[in-house]
Coordinates of C-alpha atoms and ligand atoms in Angstrom, one line a residue:
M1 CA 61.2 8.0 43.1
D2 CA 58.7 10.3 45.1
Q3 CA 56.3 9.5 42.4
K4 CA 56.8 5.7 42.7
L5 CA 56.3 5.9 46.5
M6 CA 53.2 8.0 46.1
N7 CA 51.7 5.4 43.7
V8 CA 52.5 2.6 46.1
L9 CA 51.0 4.4 48.9
T10 CA 47.8 5.3 46.8
I11 CA 47.4 1.6 45.9
F12 CA 47.9 0.7 49.7
L13 CA 45.2 3.1 50.7
F14 CA 42.9 2.1 48.1
L15 CA 43.3 -1.4 49.1
M16 CA 42.8 -0.7 52.8
L17 CA 39.6 1.2 52.0
A18 CA 38.4 -1.4 49.8
F19 CA 39.0 -4.0 52.4
T20 CA 37.4 -2.2 55.3
T21 CA 34.3 -1.1 53.1
K22 CA 34.0 -4.8 52.3
I23 CA 33.8 -6.0 55.8
Q24 CA 31.6 -3.4 56.8
S25 CA 28.9 -3.4 54.1
S26 CA 26.7 -6.1 53.3
V27 CA 24.3 -6.2 50.3
V28 CA 20.8 -5.0 51.4
F29 CA 17.6 -6.5 50.2
D30 CA 15.0 -4.2 51.4
V31 CA 11.6 -5.9 51.0
T32 CA 9.9 -2.6 50.3
S33 CA 12.3 -2.0 47.4
A34 CA 10.7 -1.9 43.9
K35 CA 12.1 -5.3 43.2
Y36 CA 10.0 -6.9 46.1
G37 CA 7.2 -4.5 46.4
G38 CA 6.3 -4.8 50.0
K39 CA 4.2 -2.0 51.4
P40 CA 3.5 -1.2 55.1
N41 CA -0.1 -2.3 56.1
S42 CA -0.1 -4.9 53.6
D43 CA 0.8 -8.7 53.4
I44 CA 4.8 -9.0 52.7
T45 CA 4.8 -12.9 52.8
K46 CA 5.8 -13.3 49.2
A47 CA 8.1 -10.0 49.2
L48 CA 9.9 -11.3 52.4
L49 CA 10.6 -14.9 51.0
N50 CA 11.7 -13.6 47.7
A51 CA 14.2 -11.2 49.4
W52 CA 15.4 -14.0 51.5
T53 CA 16.0 -16.3 48.5
D54 CA 18.2 -13.6 46.8
A55 CA 20.0 -12.7 49.9
C56 CA 20.7 -16.3 50.7
A57 CA 22.1 -16.9 47.2
S58 CA 24.5 -13.9 47.7
R59 CA 28.2 -14.6 47.9
R60 CA 28.7 -11.7 49.9
E61 CA 27.3 -11.0 53.5
S62 CA 23.6 -10.0 53.0
K63 CA 20.9 -8.3 54.9
V64 CA 17.1 -8.5 54.5
L65 CA 15.6 -5.4 55.7
V66 CA 12.0 -4.8 57.0
P67 CA 11.9 -1.1 57.5
R68 CA 9.8 0.6 59.9
G69 CA 5.9 0.1 59.8
T70 CA 3.4 -2.4 60.3
Y71 CA 3.3 -5.6 57.9
R72 CA 1.3 -8.7 57.8
L73 CA 2.9 -12.0 57.4
K74 CA 1.2 -15.4 57.0
G75 CA 4.2 -17.3 57.7
A76 CA 7.9 -17.8 56.5
I77 CA 10.2 -20.5 56.8
F78 CA 13.6 -19.2 56.0
R79 CA 15.9 -22.0 54.9
G80 CA 19.7 -22.4 54.2
H81 CA 22.2 -23.2 53.4
C82 CA 23.1 -19.7 52.4
K83 CA 26.4 -18.8 50.7
A84 CA 27.6 -16.0 53.3
P85 CA 26.6 -14.8 56.7
I86 CA 22.9 -13.5 56.5
E87 CA 21.0 -11.0 58.6
L88 CA 17.2 -10.5 58.9
Q89 CA 16.9 -6.8 60.1
V90 CA 13.3 -6.3 61.2
R91 CA 12.8 -2.6 62.3
G92 CA 9.0 -2.7 61.9
T93 CA 6.2 -5.0 63.2
L94 CA 5.3 -8.2 61.7
Q95 CA 1.9 -9.5 62.4
A96 CA 0.5 -13.1 62.3
P97 CA -2.8 -14.0 61.1
K98 CA -5.4 -14.0 64.1
H99 CA -6.5 -17.5 63.2
T100 CA -4.2 -20.4 63.4
S101 CA -5.7 -22.0 60.3
Q102 CA -4.5 -19.0 58.2
V103 CA -0.7 -19.6 59.2
T104 CA 1.1 -21.1 56.3
S105 CA 2.7 -23.8 58.4
P106 CA 0.7 -25.7 61.1
D107 CA 3.5 -25.5 63.7
T108 CA 5.6 -22.6 62.7
W109 CA 4.8 -19.0 62.2
V110 CA 8.5 -17.8 61.4
G111 CA 11.2 -20.4 61.2
F112 CA 14.9 -20.6 60.4
R113 CA 16.4 -23.8 59.3
Y114 CA 19.6 -25.2 58.4
L115 CA 21.7 -22.0 58.8
N116 CA 25.0 -20.8 59.9
R117 CA 26.0 -17.3 61.0
L118 CA 22.5 -15.9 61.1
T119 CA 21.7 -12.5 62.8
L120 CA 18.2 -11.6 63.6
S121 CA 18.0 -7.9 64.7
G122 CA 16.5 -4.6 64.2
G123 CA 14.5 -3.5 67.2
G124 CA 11.4 -4.9 65.6
T125 CA 8.3 -6.9 66.8
F126 CA 7.0 -10.4 66.0
D127 CA 3.5 -10.1 66.8
G128 CA 1.8 -13.5 67.0
R129 CA -1.7 -12.1 67.8
G130 CA -2.2 -15.3 69.9
A131 CA -5.4 -14.1 71.8
L132 CA -7.9 -16.2 69.9
S133 CA -5.6 -19.4 70.1
W134 CA -4.9 -19.2 73.9
K135 CA -8.8 -19.8 74.3
Q136 CA -8.6 -23.0 72.0
N137 CA -5.3 -24.1 73.5
D138 CA -5.5 -27.5 75.0
C139 CA -1.9 -28.4 74.4
N140 CA -1.5 -28.9 78.2
E141 CA -3.8 -31.8 78.3
N142 CA -3.9 -32.9 74.7
K143 CA -1.0 -34.3 73.2
N144 CA -2.5 -34.2 69.7
C145 CA -3.7 -30.6 70.1
K146 CA -4.0 -28.4 67.1
S147 CA -2.6 -25.1 68.4
R148 CA 0.9 -25.5 68.1
V149 CA 2.0 -22.5 66.2
V150 CA 5.5 -21.2 67.7
N151 CA 6.1 -17.7 67.0
I152 CA 9.8 -18.1 66.2
R153 CA 11.7 -21.6 65.5
F154 CA 15.3 -22.1 65.1
D155 CA 16.1 -25.5 63.7
F156 CA 19.6 -26.7 63.0
V157 CA 20.9 -23.3 63.2
N158 CA 24.8 -22.5 64.3
D159 CA 26.7 -19.5 65.3
T160 CA 23.6 -17.2 65.4
I161 CA 22.8 -13.9 67.1
I162 CA 19.3 -12.8 68.2
K163 CA 19.4 -9.3 69.3
D164 CA 17.0 -6.4 70.0
I165 CA 14.0 -8.3 69.0
T166 CA 10.6 -8.6 70.6
S167 CA 8.2 -11.6 70.5
L168 CA 4.8 -10.4 71.3
D169 CA 1.6 -12.4 72.2
S170 CA 2.7 -15.8 70.5
K171 CA 0.0 -18.4 69.8
N172 CA 2.0 -21.1 71.5
F173 CA 5.9 -21.0 72.5
H174 CA 7.5 -17.6 71.5
F175 CA 11.0 -19.1 70.7
N176 CA 11.7 -22.7 69.9
V177 CA 15.4 -23.8 69.8
F178 CA 16.1 -27.3 68.5
A179 CA 19.4 -28.7 67.5
C180 CA 21.3 -25.6 67.4
H181 CA 25.0 -24.7 68.4
N182 CA 26.1 -21.5 69.6
V183 CA 23.1 -19.4 69.7
T184 CA 23.0 -16.0 71.6
F185 CA 20.0 -14.0 72.6
Q186 CA 20.7 -10.8 73.7
H187 CA 18.5 -7.8 74.7
A188 CA 15.4 -9.8 73.6
T189 CA 12.0 -9.0 75.1
I190 CA 9.3 -11.5 75.4
T191 CA 5.8 -10.5 76.1
A192 CA 2.3 -12.3 76.5
P193 CA -0.1 -11.9 79.3
G194 CA 0.2 -14.0 82.6
E195 CA -2.9 -15.8 81.6
S196 CA -2.1 -16.8 78.0
V197 CA -1.8 -20.6 77.7
N198 CA 1.4 -22.3 76.7
T199 CA 3.2 -19.3 75.7
D200 CA 6.8 -20.4 76.9
G201 CA 9.3 -17.8 76.6
I202 CA 12.2 -19.8 75.2
H203 CA 12.2 -23.7 74.9
I204 CA 15.5 -25.1 74.2
A205 CA 16.3 -28.9 73.2
R206 CA 19.0 -31.0 71.8
S207 CA 21.2 -27.8 71.7
T208 CA 24.5 -26.6 72.9
M209 CA 26.0 -23.3 73.8
V210 CA 22.8 -21.3 74.0
T211 CA 23.2 -18.1 75.8
V212 CA 20.2 -15.8 76.8
A213 CA 21.6 -12.3 78.2
N214 CA 20.0 -8.9 79.1
T215 CA 16.5 -10.4 78.3
S216 CA 13.2 -9.7 79.7
I217 CA 10.5 -12.3 79.6
G218 CA 6.9 -12.1 80.8
T219 CA 4.6 -14.8 79.7
G220 CA 1.8 -17.2 80.5
D221 CA 4.1 -20.2 80.9
D222 CA 7.8 -21.1 81.6
C223 CA 10.0 -18.2 81.0
I224 CA 12.6 -20.7 79.8
S225 CA 12.3 -24.3 79.5
I226 CA 14.9 -26.7 78.7
G227 CA 14.4 -30.1 77.1
D228 CA 16.7 -33.1 76.8
G229 CA 20.1 -33.1 75.0
T230 CA 20.9 -29.8 76.0
S231 CA 24.4 -28.6 77.3
Q232 CA 26.4 -25.5 77.9
L233 CA 23.5 -23.3 78.4
K234 CA 24.0 -19.9 80.1
F235 CA 21.3 -17.3 81.3
T236 CA 22.3 -14.1 82.8
N237 CA 20.6 -10.7 83.3
V238 CA 17.2 -11.9 82.7
T239 CA 14.0 -11.0 84.3
C240 CA 11.2 -13.3 84.3
G241 CA 7.6 -12.4 85.3
P242 CA 4.8 -13.1 85.1
G243 CA 5.1 -16.7 84.2
H244 CA 6.2 -20.3 85.5
G245 CA 9.9 -19.5 86.2
I246 CA 12.8 -21.2 84.7
S247 CA 12.6 -25.0 84.4
I248 CA 14.9 -27.8 83.5
G249 CA 12.3 -30.5 82.2
S250 CA 9.8 -31.9 82.3
L251 CA 12.0 -34.7 81.6
G252 CA 11.7 -38.5 81.5
G253 CA 8.5 -38.5 79.4
H254 CA 10.0 -40.1 76.3
R255 CA 12.4 -43.0 75.7
D256 CA 16.1 -42.3 74.9
E257 CA 16.1 -38.8 76.1
Q258 CA 19.7 -37.2 76.1
P259 CA 21.3 -35.7 79.3
V260 CA 20.8 -32.2 80.2
T261 CA 24.3 -30.9 81.6
G262 CA 26.0 -27.7 82.2
V263 CA 23.4 -25.1 82.8
I264 CA 24.4 -21.7 84.3
I265 CA 21.4 -19.4 85.4
K266 CA 22.9 -16.3 87.1
N267 CA 21.6 -12.7 87.9
V268 CA 18.0 -13.6 87.4
T269 CA 15.1 -11.8 88.8
F270 CA 11.8 -13.6 89.3
N271 CA 8.9 -11.3 89.7
N272 CA 5.3 -12.6 90.5
T273 CA 6.1 -16.1 88.9
Q274 CA 4.5 -19.4 89.9
N275 CA 8.0 -21.0 90.4
G276 CA 11.7 -19.7 90.4
A277 CA 14.5 -22.2 90.0
R278 CA 12.9 -25.5 89.1
I279 CA 13.8 -29.0 88.0
K280 CA 10.9 -31.3 87.1
T281 CA 10.5 -34.8 85.9
W282 CA 7.7 -37.2 85.4
P283 CA 7.2 -40.1 87.8
A284 CA 7.0 -43.6 86.4
S285 CA 9.5 -42.2 83.8
Y286 CA 12.1 -43.3 81.4
A287 CA 15.6 -43.2 82.5
G288 CA 17.5 -40.0 82.0
L289 CA 20.3 -37.7 83.4
V290 CA 20.4 -34.0 84.7
S291 CA 23.9 -32.8 86.1
D292 CA 25.7 -29.8 86.5
I293 CA 22.8 -27.3 87.0
H294 CA 23.6 -23.9 88.8
Y295 CA 21.3 -21.3 89.9
E296 CA 23.3 -18.3 91.3
D297 CA 22.5 -14.7 92.4
I298 CA 18.7 -14.9 92.2
T299 CA 16.1 -12.5 93.2
M300 CA 12.5 -13.7 94.1
V301 CA 9.7 -11.3 94.2
N302 CA 6.6 -12.8 95.5
V303 CA 7.3 -16.3 94.0
S304 CA 5.0 -19.2 94.8
N305 CA 7.6 -22.0 94.7
P306 CA 11.0 -20.3 94.7
I307 CA 13.3 -23.3 94.7
I308 CA 11.8 -26.6 93.5
I309 CA 12.9 -30.1 92.4
D310 CA 9.9 -32.1 91.5
Q311 CA 10.4 -35.5 90.3
E312 CA 6.8 -36.3 90.8
Y313 CA 5.6 -33.8 88.4
C314 CA 2.1 -34.6 87.3
P315 CA 0.0 -31.5 86.3
W316 CA -3.2 -33.3 85.4
N317 CA -2.8 -36.2 87.8
L318 CA -2.7 -38.6 85.0
C319 CA 0.3 -40.6 86.2
N320 CA 1.3 -43.2 88.5
K321 CA 3.2 -41.3 91.3
Q322 CA 3.7 -44.7 93.1
I323 CA 6.4 -45.6 90.5
P324 CA 9.5 -43.3 91.0
S325 CA 11.1 -41.3 88.3
K326 CA 14.1 -42.7 86.9
V327 CA 15.8 -39.5 85.9
K328 CA 19.0 -39.2 87.9
I329 CA 19.7 -35.5 89.2
S330 CA 23.1 -34.6 90.5
N331 CA 25.6 -31.7 91.2
V332 CA 23.0 -29.0 91.4
S333 CA 23.5 -25.7 93.2
F334 CA 21.2 -23.0 94.5
K335 CA 23.4 -20.2 95.6
N336 CA 22.6 -16.5 96.9
I337 CA 18.9 -16.6 96.4
K338 CA 16.9 -13.9 98.0
G339 CA 13.6 -12.3 98.2
T340 CA 10.0 -13.2 99.0
S341 CA 7.9 -16.2 98.5
T342 CA 4.0 -16.3 98.7
T343 CA 3.9 -19.7 100.2
P344 CA 5.7 -20.8 103.5
L345 CA 7.2 -23.6 101.5
A346 CA 10.3 -21.9 100.0
V347 CA 12.6 -24.7 99.4
N348 CA 11.1 -28.1 98.1
F349 CA 13.0 -31.0 97.0
I350 CA 11.0 -34.0 96.0
C351 CA 13.5 -36.3 94.6
S352 CA 13.1 -39.8 93.3
R353 CA 13.2 -42.8 95.6
S354 CA 15.0 -45.0 93.2
V355 CA 17.4 -42.6 92.0
P356 CA 17.8 -39.9 94.7
C357 CA 19.2 -36.3 94.0
E358 CA 22.9 -36.2 94.8
N359 CA 25.5 -33.6 95.5
V360 CA 22.9 -30.9 95.8
E361 CA 24.3 -27.6 97.3
I362 CA 22.5 -24.7 99.0
A363 CA 24.1 -21.6 100.0
G364 CA 23.0 -18.1 100.9
I365 CA 19.3 -18.7 100.7
D366 CA 17.4 -16.0 102.5
L367 CA 13.7 -16.1 101.5
T368 CA 10.9 -14.8 103.6
Y369 CA 7.1 -15.6 103.4
T370 CA 4.9 -12.5 102.4
G371 CA 1.8 -14.0 104.3
H372 CA 0.9 -14.5 107.7
K373 CA 1.0 -18.3 108.3
G374 CA 4.4 -18.5 109.8
L375 CA 7.7 -18.4 108.5
T376 CA 9.4 -20.1 105.4
N377 CA 10.4 -23.7 105.5
S378 CA 11.7 -26.6 103.5
Q379 CA 10.7 -30.1 102.5
C380 CA 13.1 -32.7 101.3
S381 CA 12.7 -36.2 100.3
N382 CA 15.4 -38.4 98.8
V383 CA 18.0 -35.7 98.5
K384 CA 21.6 -35.7 99.4
L385 CA 22.4 -32.3 100.2
A386 CA 26.3 -31.8 99.9
T387 CA 26.9 -28.3 101.2
I388 CA 24.7 -26.1 103.2
V389 CA 26.3 -22.5 103.7
N390 CA 24.4 -19.5 105.2
V391 CA 20.9 -21.4 105.1
T392 CA 18.7 -21.4 108.2
K393 CA 17.8 -24.8 109.6
A394 CA 14.1 -24.2 108.6
L395 CA 15.4 -23.7 104.9
A396 CA 18.0 -26.5 105.0
C397 CA 15.5 -29.4 105.5
G398 CA 15.7 -29.1 109.3
N399 CA 19.4 -29.3 109.2
H400 CA 21.3 -27.0 111.4
P401 CA 21.8 -23.4 111.5
P402 CA 24.3 -21.5 109.1
I403 CA 27.5 -23.0 108.7
I404 CA 30.7 -21.3 107.7
T405 CA 32.6 -23.5 105.2
S406 CA 36.3 -24.8 105.4
K407 CA 37.3 -26.3 102.2
N408 CA 39.5 -29.0 103.3
H409 CA 37.3 -31.0 105.8
T410 CA 33.9 -32.6 105.5
K411 CA 31.4 -33.7 108.1
S412 CA 28.8 -36.0 107.0
H413 CA 25.3 -36.1 108.0
T414 CA 22.6 -38.4 107.0
S415 CA 19.1 -37.9 108.0
T416 CA 15.9 -39.3 106.8
I417 CA 12.7 -37.3 106.6
S418 CA 9.5 -38.3 105.3
R419 CA 6.8 -36.3 104.2
S420 CA 3.1 -36.0 104.8
K421 CA 1.5 -33.4 102.7
N422 CA 3.2 -29.9 103.4
Y423 CA 4.8 -31.0 106.5
Q424 CA 8.2 -32.5 107.0
T425 CA 9.6 -34.2 110.0
E426 CA 7.6 -37.3 110.7
T427 CA 10.4 -39.4 111.4
K428 CA 13.9 -38.2 111.5
N429 CA 16.9 -40.3 112.1
Q430 CA 20.5 -38.9 112.1
T431 CA 23.9 -40.7 111.9
D432 CA 27.0 -38.5 111.8
S433 CA 30.2 -39.4 110.4
V434 CA 33.0 -37.0 110.9
V435 CA 35.9 -36.7 108.3
G436 CA 38.8 -34.2 109.3
N437 CA 39.9 -33.1 112.8
E438 CA 38.2 -31.7 115.8
S439 CA 38.8 -28.3 115.1
T440 CA 36.9 -28.4 111.8
R441 CA 33.8 -30.2 113.2
G442 CA 30.5 -28.5 112.3
H443 CA 32.2 -26.4 109.6
H444 CA 31.6 -28.3 106.5
R445 CA 28.9 -30.9 106.2
K446 CA 27.7 -33.3 104.0
Y447 CA 24.0 -34.1 104.4
G448 CA 22.4 -37.1 103.1
M449 CA 18.7 -37.6 103.2
V450 CA 17.6 -40.7 101.7
Ligands
NAG1 C1 25.8 -27.1 63.0 O1 26.8 -27.8 63.7 C2 26.6 -29.1 63.9 C3 27.8 -29.5 64.8 O2 29.0 -29.0 64.6 C4 26.7 -29.6 62.5 O3 26.6 -31.1 62.6 C5 25.6 -29.2 61.6 O4 26.0 -29.6 60.4 C6 25.8 -27.6 61.5 N1 24.7 -26.9 60.8 C7 25.0 -26.5 59.6 C8 23.4 -25.9 59.1 O5 26.0 -26.1 59.2
NAG2 C1 29.5 -18.2 67.9 O1 28.8 -17.5 67.1 C2 29.2 -16.2 66.9 C3 28.2 -15.4 65.9 O2 28.4 -16.1 64.6 C4 30.7 -16.3 66.4 O3 31.0 -14.9 66.5 C5 31.4 -17.0 67.5 O4 32.7 -17.0 67.0 C6 30.9 -18.5 67.6 N1 31.6 -19.1 68.8 C7 32.2 -20.2 68.6 C8 32.9 -20.8 69.9 O5 32.1 -20.9 67.6
NAG3 C1 24.5 -7.3 78.3 O1 24.4 -5.8 78.4 C2 25.8 -5.3 78.7 C3 25.6 -3.9 79.3 O2 24.8 -3.2 78.3 C4 26.9 -5.6 77.9 O3 28.0 -5.0 78.5 C5 27.0 -7.1 77.6 O4 27.9 -7.2 76.7 C6 25.5 -7.5 77.2 N1 25.6 -9.0 76.9 C7 25.6 -9.7 75.8 C8 25.9 -11.1 75.9 O5 25.4 -9.0 75.0
NAG4 C1 24.8 -8.3 82.8 O1 24.7 -6.8 83.1 C2 25.8 -6.1 83.6 C3 25.5 -4.7 83.8 O2 24.7 -4.1 82.8 C4 26.8 -6.3 82.5 O3 28.1 -5.6 83.0 C5 27.2 -7.6 82.2 O4 28.3 -7.7 81.0 C6 26.1 -8.4 81.9 N1 26.4 -9.7 81.8 C7 26.3 -10.3 80.4 C8 26.7 -11.8 80.5 O5 25.7 -9.8 79.5
NAG5 C1 21.9 -8.2 86.6 O1 20.7 -8.0 85.4 C2 20.0 -6.7 85.6 C3 19.1 -6.8 84.4 O2 18.4 -7.8 84.5 C4 21.2 -5.6 85.3 O3 20.5 -4.4 85.2 C5 22.2 -5.7 86.5 O4 23.1 -4.8 86.1 C6 22.9 -7.2 86.5 N1 23.7 -7.3 87.7 C7 25.0 -7.7 87.3 C8 25.7 -7.8 88.6 O5 25.4 -8.2 86.5
NAG6 C1 7.5 -6.8 89.7 O1 6.5 -6.6 88.7 C2 5.6 -5.5 89.1 C3 4.5 -5.4 88.0 O2 3.9 -6.7 87.9 C4 6.4 -4.1 89.1 O3 5.5 -3.0 89.4 C5 7.7 -4.3 90.0 O4 8.4 -3.2 90.0 C6 8.4 -5.4 89.9 N1 9.5 -5.5 90.9 C7 10.7 -5.7 90.7 C8 11.5 -5.8 91.6 O5 11.1 -5.9 89.4
NAG7 C1 1.8 -11.6 95.1 O1 1.2 -13.0 94.4 C2 -0.1 -13.3 94.7 C3 -0.4 -14.6 94.0 O2 0.6 -15.6 94.2 C4 -1.0 -12.1 94.2 O3 -2.4 -12.4 94.5 C5 -0.4 -10.8 94.6 O4 -1.2 -9.9 94.0 C6 1.1 -10.5 94.2 N1 1.4 -9.4 95.0 C7 2.0 -8.4 94.2 C8 2.5 -7.1 95.1 O5 2.3 -8.4 93.1
NAG8 C1 29.5 -34.5 89.7 O1 30.4 -33.8 90.3 C2 31.6 -34.8 90.7 C3 32.7 -33.9 91.4 O2 32.8 -32.8 90.9 C4 32.2 -35.8 89.7 O3 33.0 -36.5 89.9 C5 30.9 -36.3 88.9 O4 31.5 -37.0 87.7 C6 29.8 -35.5 88.5 N1 28.6 -36.1 88.0 C7 28.1 -35.9 87.0 C8 26.8 -36.9 86.5 O5 28.3 -35.1 86.1
NAG9 C1 27.7 -16.3 103.9 O1 27.6 -15.1 104.5 C2 28.5 -14.3 105.0 C3 28.3 -13.2 105.8 O2 27.1 -12.5 105.1 C4 29.3 -13.9 103.5 O3 30.3 -13.0 103.7 C5 29.7 -15.0 102.6 O4 30.0 -14.7 101.5 C6 28.3 -16.0 102.7 N1 28.9 -17.2 102.0 C7 28.0 -17.7 100.8 C8 28.6 -18.9 100.3 O5 26.9 -17.4 100.6

């Protein structure tokens, strides 16, 4: 009897052990193993791709390992579908060729395609060695430019985690996320000099559920830029700078763009950036939709344009600003935004004459000008401000001192402000309509400015 029990217990323990080992361990494919033959300070392009092919075919969870050390990589496209979850753990540094022409693919240094349950990790660095290509990069002005090598691309990738990874000195964008679902960046570091051209930190398009957390981005272009067809994005605990800020857009440049909806940008510090919280669309644009965008708990340190909606975005003056944008922007909030602006114009809403911005909320805006030309102010055209809480008149498009909200009642307020250069208030007509009882007057207001 006792013996039987012992046997049963032994078998049970054995099964437990087998089970836990199975879920904990993955098969490791080390690029420096004899089978793949990768060596530090040499080119491991072949070794890495061979290791990936074997790992991807594994029925068990697998890990491709690049140990500490520096390795050269001409380029790699890691394709799925793989049979089980797969991890690429880079503990060392991978270096791209200096010359764009030596990268294997014309637009991608490292690419991940058609994958589920991928993990990119290891504390290592993807060094794009972009200095040469920044000098040649004319992608800002030339749509057919040659220098399009993105450091790391994810195309059609789902349920993926990118953690403890550094992208350094990319030739073009650092990360490009396209047609992906449920991708989380955590504790990533993105670094390129402030003067490097077109080195956006993370560009996201046609994707859902992309999260960026605990990440530091310093680069020569947008820290994060968001293209069409994106929803349920979340950026928290991010520092941005140098760079051009976090931007929705530019949108409206192409036919059939999908909406951008549901973006939360929370606890972000912008340090020495050109812009902070931005939404931009082209004038004379195709139709589009931007809604449910929320910037919250933001610190601005020496930022040129801290809060900006620009529907006449036209960087090289090659567009017709007379024709308004057709991208509709609505349900946008800027809350608890504090810090310093290097220009007096801290809040700038240039919305479309044909489809004005609607339901824009500003609350707790406290931005001071670092210079000596006066105080911070705001400029607003074609924007319907829904709520204004704890914002000075100067920063609230000339509308009223701080207001304390009261949920149930609304005071509506419509005014027209037209602009001339950087000054507002040329003409100003205001009509009040009051909803609610007398006691709540002046407590919660709706502002419309068209
Ligand atoms: C990723 O998810 C999308 C939407 O659920 C699906 O259409 C696509 O096939 C998935 N991709 C892969 C590689 O499984
Ligand atoms: C997102 O992907 C992660 C990592 O694979 C996974 O653990 C998580 O369950 C996924 N979330 C959803 C909602 O599918
Ligand atoms: C960010 O870091 C904090 C503290 O280390 C951690 O609790 C949190 O889970 C991290 N966020 C993500 C998405 O990993
Ligand atoms: C942000 O950082 C704080 C403090 O480290 C942490 O508690 C929180 O979980 C982080 N948020 C996210 C979404 O990672
Ligand atoms: C905000 O993010 C920073 C990192 O950028 C983190 O140190 C801090 O704890 C976060 N604060 C909160 C309230 O999550
Ligand atoms: C801003 O960046 C500068 C370096 O460019 C750094 O010295 C400073 O500490 C940063 N400030 C904040 C608040 O992060
Ligand atoms: C603030 O930004 C201006 C340019 O916008 C720059 O000249 C100046 O050095 C920055 N100040 C600090 C303290 O970084
Ligand atoms: C904006 O928010 C309102 C109220 O919450 C909602 O009814 C409306 O559908 C939203 N608009 C868009 C375009 O999401
Ligand atoms: C407005 O300011 C008061 C006093 O500083 C603060 O208690 C309240 O939370 C603020 N409300 C918003 C929405 O920022």
